[in-house]
Protein backbone atom coordinates (compact mmCIF):
# COMPACT_ATOMS: atom_id res chain seq x y z
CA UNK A 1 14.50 1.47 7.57
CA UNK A 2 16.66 2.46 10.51
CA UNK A 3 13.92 1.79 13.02
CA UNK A 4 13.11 -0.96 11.26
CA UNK A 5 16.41 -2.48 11.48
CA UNK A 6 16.94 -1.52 15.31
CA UNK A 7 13.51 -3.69 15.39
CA UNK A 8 15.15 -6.35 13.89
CA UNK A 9 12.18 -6.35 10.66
CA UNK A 10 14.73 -5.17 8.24
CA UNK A 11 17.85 -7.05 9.57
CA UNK A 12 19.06 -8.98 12.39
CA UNK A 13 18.19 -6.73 15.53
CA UNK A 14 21.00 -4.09 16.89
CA UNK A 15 22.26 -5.63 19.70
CA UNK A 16 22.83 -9.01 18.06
CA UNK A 17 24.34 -7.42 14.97
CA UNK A 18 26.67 -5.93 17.38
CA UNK A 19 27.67 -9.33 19.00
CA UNK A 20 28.43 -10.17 15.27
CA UNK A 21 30.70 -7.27 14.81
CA UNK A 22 32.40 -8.14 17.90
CA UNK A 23 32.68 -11.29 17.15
CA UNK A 24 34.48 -10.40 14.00
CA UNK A 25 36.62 -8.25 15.14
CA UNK A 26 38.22 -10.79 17.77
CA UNK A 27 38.48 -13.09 14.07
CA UNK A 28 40.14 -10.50 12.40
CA UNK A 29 42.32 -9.93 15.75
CA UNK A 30 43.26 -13.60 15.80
CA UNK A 31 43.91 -14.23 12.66
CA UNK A 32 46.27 -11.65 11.72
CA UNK A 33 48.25 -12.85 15.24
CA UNK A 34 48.17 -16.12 13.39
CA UNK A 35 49.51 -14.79 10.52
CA UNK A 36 52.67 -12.91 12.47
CA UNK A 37 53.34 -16.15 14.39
CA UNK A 38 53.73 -17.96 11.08
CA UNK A 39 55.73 -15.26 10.24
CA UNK A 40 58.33 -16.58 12.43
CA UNK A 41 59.38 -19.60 10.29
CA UNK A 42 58.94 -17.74 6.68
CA UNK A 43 57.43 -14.76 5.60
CA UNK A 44 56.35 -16.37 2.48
CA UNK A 45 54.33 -18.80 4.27
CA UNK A 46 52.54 -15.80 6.05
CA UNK A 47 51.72 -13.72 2.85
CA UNK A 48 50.57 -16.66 1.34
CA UNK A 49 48.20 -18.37 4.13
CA UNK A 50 47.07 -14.75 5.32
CA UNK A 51 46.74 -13.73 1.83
CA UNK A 52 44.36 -16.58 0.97
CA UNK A 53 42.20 -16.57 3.62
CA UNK A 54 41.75 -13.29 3.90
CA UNK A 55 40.87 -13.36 -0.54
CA UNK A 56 37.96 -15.58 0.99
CA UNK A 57 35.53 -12.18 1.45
CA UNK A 58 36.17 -11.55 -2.05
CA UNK A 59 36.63 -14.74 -4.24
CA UNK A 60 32.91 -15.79 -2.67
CA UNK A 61 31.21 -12.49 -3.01
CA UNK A 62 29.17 -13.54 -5.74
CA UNK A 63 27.40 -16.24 -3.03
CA UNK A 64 27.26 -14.47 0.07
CA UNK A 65 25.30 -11.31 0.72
CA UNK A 66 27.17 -8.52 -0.69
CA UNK A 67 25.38 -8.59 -3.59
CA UNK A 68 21.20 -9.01 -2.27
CA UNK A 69 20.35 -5.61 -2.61
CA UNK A 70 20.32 -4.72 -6.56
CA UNK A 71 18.19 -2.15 -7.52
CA UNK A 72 15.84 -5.17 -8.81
CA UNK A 73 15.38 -6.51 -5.61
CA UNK A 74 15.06 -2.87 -3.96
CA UNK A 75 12.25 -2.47 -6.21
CA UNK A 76 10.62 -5.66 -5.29
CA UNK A 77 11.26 -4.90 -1.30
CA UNK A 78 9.20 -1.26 -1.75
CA UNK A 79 6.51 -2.67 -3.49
CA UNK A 80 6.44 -5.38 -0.98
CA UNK A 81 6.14 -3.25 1.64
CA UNK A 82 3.98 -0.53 0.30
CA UNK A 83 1.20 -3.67 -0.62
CA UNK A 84 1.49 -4.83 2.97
CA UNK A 85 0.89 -1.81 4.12
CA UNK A 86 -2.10 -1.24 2.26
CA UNK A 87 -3.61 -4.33 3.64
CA UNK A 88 -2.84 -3.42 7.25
CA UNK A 89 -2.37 0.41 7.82
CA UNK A 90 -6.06 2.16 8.70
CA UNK A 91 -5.83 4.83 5.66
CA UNK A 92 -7.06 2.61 3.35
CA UNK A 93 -9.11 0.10 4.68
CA UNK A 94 -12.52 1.75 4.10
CA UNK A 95 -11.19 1.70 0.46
CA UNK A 96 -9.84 -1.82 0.24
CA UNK A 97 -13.24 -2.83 1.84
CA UNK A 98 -15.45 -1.24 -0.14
CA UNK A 99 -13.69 -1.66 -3.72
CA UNK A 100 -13.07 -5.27 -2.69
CA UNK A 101 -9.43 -4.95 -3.14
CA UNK A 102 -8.46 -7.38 -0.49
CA UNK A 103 -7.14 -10.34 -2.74
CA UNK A 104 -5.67 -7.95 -5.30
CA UNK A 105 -3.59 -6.54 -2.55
CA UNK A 106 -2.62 -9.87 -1.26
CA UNK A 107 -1.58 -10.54 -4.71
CA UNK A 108 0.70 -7.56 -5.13
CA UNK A 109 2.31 -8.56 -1.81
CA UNK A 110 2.83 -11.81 -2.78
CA UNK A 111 4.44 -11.50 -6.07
CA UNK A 112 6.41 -8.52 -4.99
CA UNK A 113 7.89 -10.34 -2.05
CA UNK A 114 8.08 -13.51 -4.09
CA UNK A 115 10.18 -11.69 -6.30
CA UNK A 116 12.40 -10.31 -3.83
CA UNK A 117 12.89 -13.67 -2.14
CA UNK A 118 14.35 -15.36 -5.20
CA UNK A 119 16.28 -12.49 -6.50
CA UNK A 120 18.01 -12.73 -2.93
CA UNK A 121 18.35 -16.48 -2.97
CA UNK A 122 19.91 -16.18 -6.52
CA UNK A 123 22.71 -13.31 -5.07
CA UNK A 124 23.49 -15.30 -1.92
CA UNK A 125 23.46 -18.95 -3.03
CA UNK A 126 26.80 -20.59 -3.06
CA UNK A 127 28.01 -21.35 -6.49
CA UNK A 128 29.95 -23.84 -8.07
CA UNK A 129 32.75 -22.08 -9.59
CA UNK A 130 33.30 -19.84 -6.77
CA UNK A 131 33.41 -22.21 -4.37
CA UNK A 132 35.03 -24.76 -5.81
CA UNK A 133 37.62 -22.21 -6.61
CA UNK A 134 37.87 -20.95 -3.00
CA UNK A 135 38.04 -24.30 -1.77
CA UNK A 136 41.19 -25.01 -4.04
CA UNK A 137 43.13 -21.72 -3.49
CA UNK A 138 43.02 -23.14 0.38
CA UNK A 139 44.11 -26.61 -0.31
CA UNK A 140 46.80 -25.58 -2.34
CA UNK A 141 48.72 -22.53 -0.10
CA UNK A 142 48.14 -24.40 3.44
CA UNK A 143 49.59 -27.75 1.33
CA UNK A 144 52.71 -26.17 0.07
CA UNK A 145 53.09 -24.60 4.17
CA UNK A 146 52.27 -28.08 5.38
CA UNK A 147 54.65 -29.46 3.16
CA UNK A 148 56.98 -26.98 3.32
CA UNK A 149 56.97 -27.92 7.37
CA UNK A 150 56.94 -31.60 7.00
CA UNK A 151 59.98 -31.67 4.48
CA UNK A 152 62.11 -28.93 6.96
CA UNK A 153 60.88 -31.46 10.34
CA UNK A 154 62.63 -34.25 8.51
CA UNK A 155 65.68 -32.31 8.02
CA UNK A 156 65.26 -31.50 11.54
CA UNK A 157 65.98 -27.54 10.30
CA UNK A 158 62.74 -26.95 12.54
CA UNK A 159 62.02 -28.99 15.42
CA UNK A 160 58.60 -30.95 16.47
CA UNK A 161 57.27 -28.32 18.79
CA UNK A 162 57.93 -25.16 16.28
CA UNK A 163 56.42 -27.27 13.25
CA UNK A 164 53.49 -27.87 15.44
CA UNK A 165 52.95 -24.39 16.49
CA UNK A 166 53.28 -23.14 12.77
CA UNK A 167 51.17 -25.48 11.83
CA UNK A 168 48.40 -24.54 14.01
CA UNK A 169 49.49 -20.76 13.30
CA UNK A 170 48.41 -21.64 9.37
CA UNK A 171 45.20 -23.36 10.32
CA UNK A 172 44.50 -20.35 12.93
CA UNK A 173 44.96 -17.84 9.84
CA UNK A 174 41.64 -19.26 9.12
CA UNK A 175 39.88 -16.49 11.48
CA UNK A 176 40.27 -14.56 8.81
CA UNK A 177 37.31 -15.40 6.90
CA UNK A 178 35.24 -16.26 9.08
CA UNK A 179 33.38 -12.81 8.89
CA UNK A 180 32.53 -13.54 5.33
CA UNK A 181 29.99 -16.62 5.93
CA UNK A 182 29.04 -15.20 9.42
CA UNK A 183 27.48 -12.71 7.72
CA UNK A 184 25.48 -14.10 5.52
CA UNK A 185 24.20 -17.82 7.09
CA UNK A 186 22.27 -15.83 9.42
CA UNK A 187 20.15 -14.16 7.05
CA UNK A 188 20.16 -17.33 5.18
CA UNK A 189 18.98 -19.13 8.52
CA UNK A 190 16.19 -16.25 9.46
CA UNK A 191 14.82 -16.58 6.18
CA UNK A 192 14.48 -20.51 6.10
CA UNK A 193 12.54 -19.89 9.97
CA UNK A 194 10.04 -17.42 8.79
CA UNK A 195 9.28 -19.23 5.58
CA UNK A 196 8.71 -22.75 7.83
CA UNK A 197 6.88 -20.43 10.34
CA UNK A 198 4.32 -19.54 8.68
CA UNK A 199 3.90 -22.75 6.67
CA UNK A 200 1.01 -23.97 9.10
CA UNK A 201 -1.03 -20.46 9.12
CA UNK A 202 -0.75 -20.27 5.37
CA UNK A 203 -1.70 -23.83 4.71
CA UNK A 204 -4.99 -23.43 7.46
CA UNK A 205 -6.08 -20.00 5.46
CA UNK A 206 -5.72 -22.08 2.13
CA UNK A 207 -5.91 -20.17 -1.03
CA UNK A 208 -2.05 -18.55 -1.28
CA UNK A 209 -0.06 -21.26 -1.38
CA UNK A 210 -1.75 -23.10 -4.07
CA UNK A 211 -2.38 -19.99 -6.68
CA UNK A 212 -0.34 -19.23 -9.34
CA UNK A 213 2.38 -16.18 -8.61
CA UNK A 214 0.80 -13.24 -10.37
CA UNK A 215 2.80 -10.61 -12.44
CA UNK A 216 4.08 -8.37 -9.68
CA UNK A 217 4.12 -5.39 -12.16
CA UNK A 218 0.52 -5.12 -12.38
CA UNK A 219 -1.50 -7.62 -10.91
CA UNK A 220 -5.43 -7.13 -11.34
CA UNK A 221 -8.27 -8.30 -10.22
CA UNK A 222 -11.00 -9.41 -12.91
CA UNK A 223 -13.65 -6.58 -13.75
CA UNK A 224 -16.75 -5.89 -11.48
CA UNK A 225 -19.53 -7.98 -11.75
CA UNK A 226 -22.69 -6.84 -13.93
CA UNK A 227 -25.27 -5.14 -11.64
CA UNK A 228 -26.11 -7.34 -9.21
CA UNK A 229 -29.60 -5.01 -7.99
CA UNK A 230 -31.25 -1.93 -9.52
CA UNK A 231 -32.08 -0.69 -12.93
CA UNK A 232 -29.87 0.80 -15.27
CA UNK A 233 -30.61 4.22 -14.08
CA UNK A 234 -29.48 3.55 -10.43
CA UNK A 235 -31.03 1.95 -7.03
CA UNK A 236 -33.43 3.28 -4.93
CA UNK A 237 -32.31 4.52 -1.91
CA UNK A 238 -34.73 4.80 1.53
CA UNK A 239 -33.47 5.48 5.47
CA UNK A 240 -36.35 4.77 7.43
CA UNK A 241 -36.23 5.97 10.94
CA UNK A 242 -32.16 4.84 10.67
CA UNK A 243 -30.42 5.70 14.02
CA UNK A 244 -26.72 5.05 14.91
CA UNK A 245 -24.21 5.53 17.96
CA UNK A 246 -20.77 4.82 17.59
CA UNK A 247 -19.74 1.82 19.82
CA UNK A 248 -18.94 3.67 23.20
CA UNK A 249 -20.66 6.42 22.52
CA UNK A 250 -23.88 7.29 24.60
CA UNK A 251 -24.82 10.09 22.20
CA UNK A 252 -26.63 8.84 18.41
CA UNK A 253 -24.64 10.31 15.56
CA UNK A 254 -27.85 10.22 13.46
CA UNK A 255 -31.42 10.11 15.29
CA UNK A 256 -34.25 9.24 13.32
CA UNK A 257 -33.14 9.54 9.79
CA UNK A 258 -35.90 9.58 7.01
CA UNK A 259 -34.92 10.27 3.57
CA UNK A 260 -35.75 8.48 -0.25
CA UNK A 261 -33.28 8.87 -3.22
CA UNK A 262 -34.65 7.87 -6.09
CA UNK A 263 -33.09 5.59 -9.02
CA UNK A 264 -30.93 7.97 -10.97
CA UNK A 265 -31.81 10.78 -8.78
CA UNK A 266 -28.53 13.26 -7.40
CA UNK A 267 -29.17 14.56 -3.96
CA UNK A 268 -27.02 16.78 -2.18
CA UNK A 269 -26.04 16.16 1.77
CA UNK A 270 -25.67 19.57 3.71
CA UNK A 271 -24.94 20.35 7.40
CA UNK A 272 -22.85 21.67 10.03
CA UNK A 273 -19.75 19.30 10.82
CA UNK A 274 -21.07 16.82 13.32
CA UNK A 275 -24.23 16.58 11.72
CA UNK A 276 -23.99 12.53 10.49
CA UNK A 277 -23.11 13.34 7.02
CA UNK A 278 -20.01 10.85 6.84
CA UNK A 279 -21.57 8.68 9.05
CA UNK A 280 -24.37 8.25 6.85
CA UNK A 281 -22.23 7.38 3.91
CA UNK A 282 -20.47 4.76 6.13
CA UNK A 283 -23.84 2.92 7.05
CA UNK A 284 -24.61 3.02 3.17
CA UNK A 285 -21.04 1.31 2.23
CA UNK A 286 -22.12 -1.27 4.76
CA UNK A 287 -18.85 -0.25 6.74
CA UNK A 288 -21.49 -0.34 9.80
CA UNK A 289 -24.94 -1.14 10.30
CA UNK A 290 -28.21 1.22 12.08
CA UNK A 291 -28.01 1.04 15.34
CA UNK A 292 -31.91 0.89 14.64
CA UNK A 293 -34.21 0.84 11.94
CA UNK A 294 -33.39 0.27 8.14
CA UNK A 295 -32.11 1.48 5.00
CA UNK A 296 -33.69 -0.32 1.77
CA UNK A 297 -32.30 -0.63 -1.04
CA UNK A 298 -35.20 -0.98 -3.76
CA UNK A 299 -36.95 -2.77 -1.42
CA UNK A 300 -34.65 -5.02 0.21
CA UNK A 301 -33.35 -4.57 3.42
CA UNK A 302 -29.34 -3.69 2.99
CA UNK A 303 -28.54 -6.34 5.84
CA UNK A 304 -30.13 -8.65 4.01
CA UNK A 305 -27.94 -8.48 0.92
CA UNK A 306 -25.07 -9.72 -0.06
CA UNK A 307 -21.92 -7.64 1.19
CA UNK A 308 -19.90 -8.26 -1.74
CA UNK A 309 -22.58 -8.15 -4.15
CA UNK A 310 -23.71 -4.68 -3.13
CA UNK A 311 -19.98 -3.66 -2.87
CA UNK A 312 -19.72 -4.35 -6.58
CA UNK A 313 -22.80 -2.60 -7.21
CA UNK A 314 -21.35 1.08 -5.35
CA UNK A 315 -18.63 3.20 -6.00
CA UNK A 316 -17.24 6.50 -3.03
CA UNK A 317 -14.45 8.77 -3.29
CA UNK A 318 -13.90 9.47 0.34
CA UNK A 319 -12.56 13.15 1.14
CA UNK A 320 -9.36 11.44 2.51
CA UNK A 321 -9.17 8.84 -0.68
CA UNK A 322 -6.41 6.99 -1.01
CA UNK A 323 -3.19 8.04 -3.89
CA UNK A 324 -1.99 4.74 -4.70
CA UNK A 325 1.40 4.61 -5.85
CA UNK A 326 0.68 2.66 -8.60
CA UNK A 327 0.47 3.41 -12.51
CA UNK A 328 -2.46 5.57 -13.68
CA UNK A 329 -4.31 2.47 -14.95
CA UNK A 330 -4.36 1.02 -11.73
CA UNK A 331 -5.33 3.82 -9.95
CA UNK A 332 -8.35 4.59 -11.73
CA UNK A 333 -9.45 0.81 -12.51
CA UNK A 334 -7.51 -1.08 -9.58
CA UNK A 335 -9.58 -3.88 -10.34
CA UNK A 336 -9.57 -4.05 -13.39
CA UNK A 337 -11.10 -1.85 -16.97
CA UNK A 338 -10.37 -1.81 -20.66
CA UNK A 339 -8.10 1.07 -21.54
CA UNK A 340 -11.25 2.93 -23.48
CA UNK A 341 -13.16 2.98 -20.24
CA UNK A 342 -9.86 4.20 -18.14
CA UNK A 343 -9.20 6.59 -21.00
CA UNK A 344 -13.00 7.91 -20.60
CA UNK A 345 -13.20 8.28 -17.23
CA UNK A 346 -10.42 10.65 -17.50
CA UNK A 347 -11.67 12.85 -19.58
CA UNK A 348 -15.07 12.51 -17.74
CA UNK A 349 -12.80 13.81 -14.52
CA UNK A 350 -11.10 16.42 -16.37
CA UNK A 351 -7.67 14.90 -15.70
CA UNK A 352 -7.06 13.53 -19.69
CA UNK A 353 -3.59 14.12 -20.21
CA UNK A 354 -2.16 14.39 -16.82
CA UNK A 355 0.25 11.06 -17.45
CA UNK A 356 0.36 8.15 -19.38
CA UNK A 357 -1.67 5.11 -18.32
CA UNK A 358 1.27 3.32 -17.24
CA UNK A 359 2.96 6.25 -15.73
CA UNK A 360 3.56 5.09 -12.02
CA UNK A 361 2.01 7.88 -9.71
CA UNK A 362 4.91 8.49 -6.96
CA UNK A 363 8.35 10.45 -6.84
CA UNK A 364 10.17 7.60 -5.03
CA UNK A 365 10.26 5.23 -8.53
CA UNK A 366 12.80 5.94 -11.60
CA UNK A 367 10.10 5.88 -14.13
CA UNK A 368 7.35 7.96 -11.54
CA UNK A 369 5.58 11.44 -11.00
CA UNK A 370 3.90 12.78 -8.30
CA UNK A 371 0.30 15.25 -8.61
CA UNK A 372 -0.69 18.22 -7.53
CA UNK A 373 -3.40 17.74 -4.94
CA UNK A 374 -6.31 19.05 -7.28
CA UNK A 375 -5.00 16.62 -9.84
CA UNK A 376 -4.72 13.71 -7.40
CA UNK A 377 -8.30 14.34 -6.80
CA UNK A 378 -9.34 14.48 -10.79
CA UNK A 379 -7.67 10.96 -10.49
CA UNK A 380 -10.07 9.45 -7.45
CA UNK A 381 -13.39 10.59 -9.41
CA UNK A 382 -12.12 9.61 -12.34
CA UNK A 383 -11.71 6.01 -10.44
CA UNK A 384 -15.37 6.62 -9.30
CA UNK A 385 -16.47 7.57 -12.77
CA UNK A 386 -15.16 4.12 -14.48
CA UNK A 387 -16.74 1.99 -11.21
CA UNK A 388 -20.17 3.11 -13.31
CA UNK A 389 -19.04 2.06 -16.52
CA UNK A 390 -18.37 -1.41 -15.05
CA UNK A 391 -21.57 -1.38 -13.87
CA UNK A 392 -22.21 0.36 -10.13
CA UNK A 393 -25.32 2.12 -9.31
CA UNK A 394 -24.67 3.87 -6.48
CA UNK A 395 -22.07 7.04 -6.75
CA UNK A 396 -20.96 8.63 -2.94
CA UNK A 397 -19.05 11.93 -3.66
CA UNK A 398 -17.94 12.58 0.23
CA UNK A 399 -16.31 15.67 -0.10
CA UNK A 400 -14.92 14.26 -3.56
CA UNK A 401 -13.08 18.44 -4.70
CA UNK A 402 -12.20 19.92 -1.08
CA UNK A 403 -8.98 20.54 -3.12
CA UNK A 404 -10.16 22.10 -5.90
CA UNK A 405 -11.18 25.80 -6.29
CA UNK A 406 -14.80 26.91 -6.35
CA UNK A 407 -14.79 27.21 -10.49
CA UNK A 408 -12.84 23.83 -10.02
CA UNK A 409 -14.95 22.39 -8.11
CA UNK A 410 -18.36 23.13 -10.03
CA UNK A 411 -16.82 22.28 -13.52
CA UNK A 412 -15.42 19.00 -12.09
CA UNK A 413 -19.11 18.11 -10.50
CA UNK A 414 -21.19 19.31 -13.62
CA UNK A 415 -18.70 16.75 -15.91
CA UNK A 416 -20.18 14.09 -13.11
CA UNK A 417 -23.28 15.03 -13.45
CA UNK A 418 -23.61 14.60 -16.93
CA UNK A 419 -21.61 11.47 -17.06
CA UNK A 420 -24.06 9.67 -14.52
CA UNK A 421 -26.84 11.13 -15.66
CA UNK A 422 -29.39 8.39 -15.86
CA UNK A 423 -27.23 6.13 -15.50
CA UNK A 424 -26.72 5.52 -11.65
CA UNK A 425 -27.93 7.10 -8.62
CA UNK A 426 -25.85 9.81 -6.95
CA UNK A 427 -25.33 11.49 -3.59
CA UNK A 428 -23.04 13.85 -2.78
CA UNK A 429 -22.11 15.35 0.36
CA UNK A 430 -20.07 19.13 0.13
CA UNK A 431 -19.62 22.00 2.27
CA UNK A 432 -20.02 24.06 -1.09
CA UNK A 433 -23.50 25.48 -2.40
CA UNK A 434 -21.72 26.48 -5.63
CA UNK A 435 -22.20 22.62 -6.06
CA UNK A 436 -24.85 20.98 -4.38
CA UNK A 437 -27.52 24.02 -5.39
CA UNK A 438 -26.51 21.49 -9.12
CA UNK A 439 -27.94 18.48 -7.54
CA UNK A 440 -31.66 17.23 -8.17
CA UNK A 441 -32.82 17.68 -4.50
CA UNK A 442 -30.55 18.46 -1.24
CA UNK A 443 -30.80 17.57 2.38
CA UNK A 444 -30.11 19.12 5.34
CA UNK A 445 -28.92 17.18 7.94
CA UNK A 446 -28.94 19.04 11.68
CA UNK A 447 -28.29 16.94 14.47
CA UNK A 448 -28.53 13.56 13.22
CA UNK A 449 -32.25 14.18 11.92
CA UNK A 450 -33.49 15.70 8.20
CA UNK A 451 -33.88 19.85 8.66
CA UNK A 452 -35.40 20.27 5.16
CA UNK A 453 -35.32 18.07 1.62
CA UNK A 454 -36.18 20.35 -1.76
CA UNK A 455 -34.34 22.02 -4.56
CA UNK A 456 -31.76 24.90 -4.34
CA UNK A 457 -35.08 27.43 -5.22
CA UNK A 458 -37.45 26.05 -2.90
CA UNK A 459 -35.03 25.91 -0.21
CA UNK A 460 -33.91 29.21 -0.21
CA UNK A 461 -37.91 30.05 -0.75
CA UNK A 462 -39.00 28.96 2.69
CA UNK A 463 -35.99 30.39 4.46
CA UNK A 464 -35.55 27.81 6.69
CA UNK A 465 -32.10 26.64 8.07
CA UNK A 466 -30.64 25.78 4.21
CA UNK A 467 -31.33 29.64 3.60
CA UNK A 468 -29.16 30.56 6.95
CA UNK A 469 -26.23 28.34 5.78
CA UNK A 470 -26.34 29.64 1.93
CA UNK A 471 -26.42 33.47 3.13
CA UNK A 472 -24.00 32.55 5.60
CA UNK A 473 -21.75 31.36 3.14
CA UNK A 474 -22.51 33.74 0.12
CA UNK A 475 -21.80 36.34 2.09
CA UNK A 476 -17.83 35.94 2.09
CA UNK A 477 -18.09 36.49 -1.98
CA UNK A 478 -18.42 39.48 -3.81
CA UNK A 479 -21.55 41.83 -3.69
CA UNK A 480 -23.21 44.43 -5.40
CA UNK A 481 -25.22 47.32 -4.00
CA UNK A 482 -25.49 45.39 -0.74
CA UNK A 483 -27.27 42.46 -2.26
CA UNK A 484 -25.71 38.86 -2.27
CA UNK A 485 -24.61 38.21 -6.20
């Protein structure tokens, strides 16, 4: 918030905030010289005239700005600003792509900063009462000085050059206040700009403006769609030949890529880092196309369908997923479930009874909690899990239990496995063979191509490169008699 305020996003910018300080300080300067020159004909008249000015700050706090930031309205400001950054920070736009999150997070932001816009115009609005009350103290003390000076000019006790210097003394007491309004009429006034400022570029993109403000505690998109492709057991799933460089990059992350999944089959993803494992998940979610050939989904050429259909019709936990700081509900369904699926997925994911559904995950709210990692990471497949009871057909684990222990890890994917089972198709990459050996077939990627494609037994049959990597990795756990357990 500092830096933000030095920036000027928070508040007026530094250096003019110190021009108003200044600028106050010469006011309060002035007006307390005013206030000892009017001393000079009655010290009455000064208590009075300074004393009402000065009562100015506080008789009209309830309109000016010393009352915007309530703990209501410094609610509304974080959620604001945690939905904006969702829609713009990098972290979670693979997420808010994929899950089609975009208007739901546009929603959040607007309600949130709706909110916080009239619980700010209600604390800084002038009143009535105060006001008018403000407005009448000041008539009334500079009248009785004014005629206080008229009445001793016409007994001559004063003569016409002191009565006009103590006049303007009383009228210079004003200074005074002045810090009061200066205060707040520029936030008033930078408010009022950016709201007119971005009148035209709201109007041209169309839809905000004329929707209804949603409920900023909770606002939800509807459901997924039905299944828009595929069976009920899944999609098919076919790379043929499927190349792809990263723009700038002379060097193809994945170089002739042939591989089948069937519908409702689980295959497992294995290879050195660098292989094209992530990348390949990428190209799936449509977050990039092949560089060349094609992958086809029963069928059908993925270019060729719809990008938001077949975004309903997927779900991914991504190893760096993203831990919304939102209630548990929202975090597993973010766009939407009944509570029975929520509630199931859960389970499914091993994380039933790690907070209420409308417990809001994060430390920095009254009413919040924060995870442990594992748990966090219960709560992502458990968001993956309830995608396939609203119908995807297409489950990417990418990593989904790097923080989970080994007996963690394998408990949490056999609970997948049987809640998918048959009911979607599943691929799952994982550094782990405690896991993958669980899937129906597994690949091994090496250098952008397929090594091998079989089960865990006819893999480590043939001895190939799978066999290198599994004894290469058994061989940190225990053994017995020399022999790999």
């Amino acid at each position: 918030m500092a830096r933000d305020f030095d920036l000027g996003i928070a508040a007026p910018p530094l250096s003019y905030s110190l021009g108003m300080i200044a600028a106050g300080l010469v006011h309060l300067v002035v007006g307390l010289a005013q206030v000892g020159v009017l001393s000079a004909y009655a010290w009455w008249a000064a208590v009075l005239v300074g004393g009402a000015w000065a009562s100015t700050h506080w008789l009209l706090r309830p309109g000016t700005l010393w009352d915007r930031n309530t703990g209501e309205a410094l609610a509304a400001e974080r959620r604001a600003e945690y939905a904006y950054r969702l829609a713009a920070a990098p972290p979670a736009a693979k997420e808010v792509r994929l899950f089609g999150l975009s208007e739901w997070v546009v929603a959040q932001f607007a309600a949130s900063r709706s909110r916080l816009v009239e619980l700010r115009w209600q604390a800084m609005r002038l009143r009535p009462l105060p006001t008018w009350t403000t407005v009448g103290l000041l008539v009334g003390t500079n009248g009785i000085v004014m005629w206080s000076l008229a009445r001793d000019l016409a007994s001559a006790t004063v003569g016409i050059g002191e009565a006009v210097v103590f006049a303007q003394a009383a009228m210079g007491a004003s200074a005074l206040a002045f810090g009061g309004l200066n205060w707040s009429l520029p936030y008033i006034a930078q408010d009022v700009a950016a709201v007119l400022g971005l009148g035209g570029p709201m109007a041209a993109a169309g839809k905000l403006l004329a929707a209804p403000a949603p409920d900023p505690r909770g606002v939800r998109s509807s459901p997924r769609r039905a299944r828009q492709i595929g069976s009920r057991t899944g999609v098919r799933v076919a790379l043929h030949d499927v190349r792809f460089r990263y723009p700038g990059h002379r060097m193809p992350v994945l170089d002739g890529v042939d591989l089948t999944v069937q519908a409702g089959e689980s295959v497992a993803i294995v290879g050195l880092n660098g292989a094209g494992k992530t990348t390949l998940v990428k190209l799936l979610c449509r977050l990039y196309d092949p560089t060349e050939g094609r992958i086809a989904i029963d069928g059908v050429d993925l270019r060729q369908l719809d990008i938001d259909a077949w975004r309903q019709d997927i779900t991914a936990v991504f190893q760096d997923f993203i831990r919304y700081e939102l209630p548990v509900r929202d975090n597993v369904a973010p766009t939407g479930a009944t509570e029975d699926a929520v509630e199931a997925a859960l389970a499914a994911a091993g994380a039933a009874g790690i907070a209420g559904l409308d417990t809001v995950l994060s430390p920095r709210y009254a009413n919040g909690t924060d995870l442990s990692g594992g748990q966090w990471q219960r709560i992502a497949l458990a968001r993956a899990l309830c995608a396939v009871e609203n119908g995807a057909g297409l489950v990417i684990l990418d990593e989904p239990t790097a923080q989970l222990d080994v007996r963690g890890e394998a408990e949490v994917f056999d609970r997948i496995l049987t809640a998918v089972r048959g009911r979607c198709t599943t691929l799952l990459i994982s550094h782990r063979f405690s896991t993958v050996r669980h899937a129906d077939r597994i690949c091994v990627l090496e250098r952008g191509k397929v090594a091998e494609v079989g089960t865990h037994d006819e893999l480590v049959g043939r001895g190939g490169r799978y066999r290198q990597l599994y004894d290469l990795q058994a061989s940190r756990f225990a053994t017995d008699g020399g022999g790999v357990r």
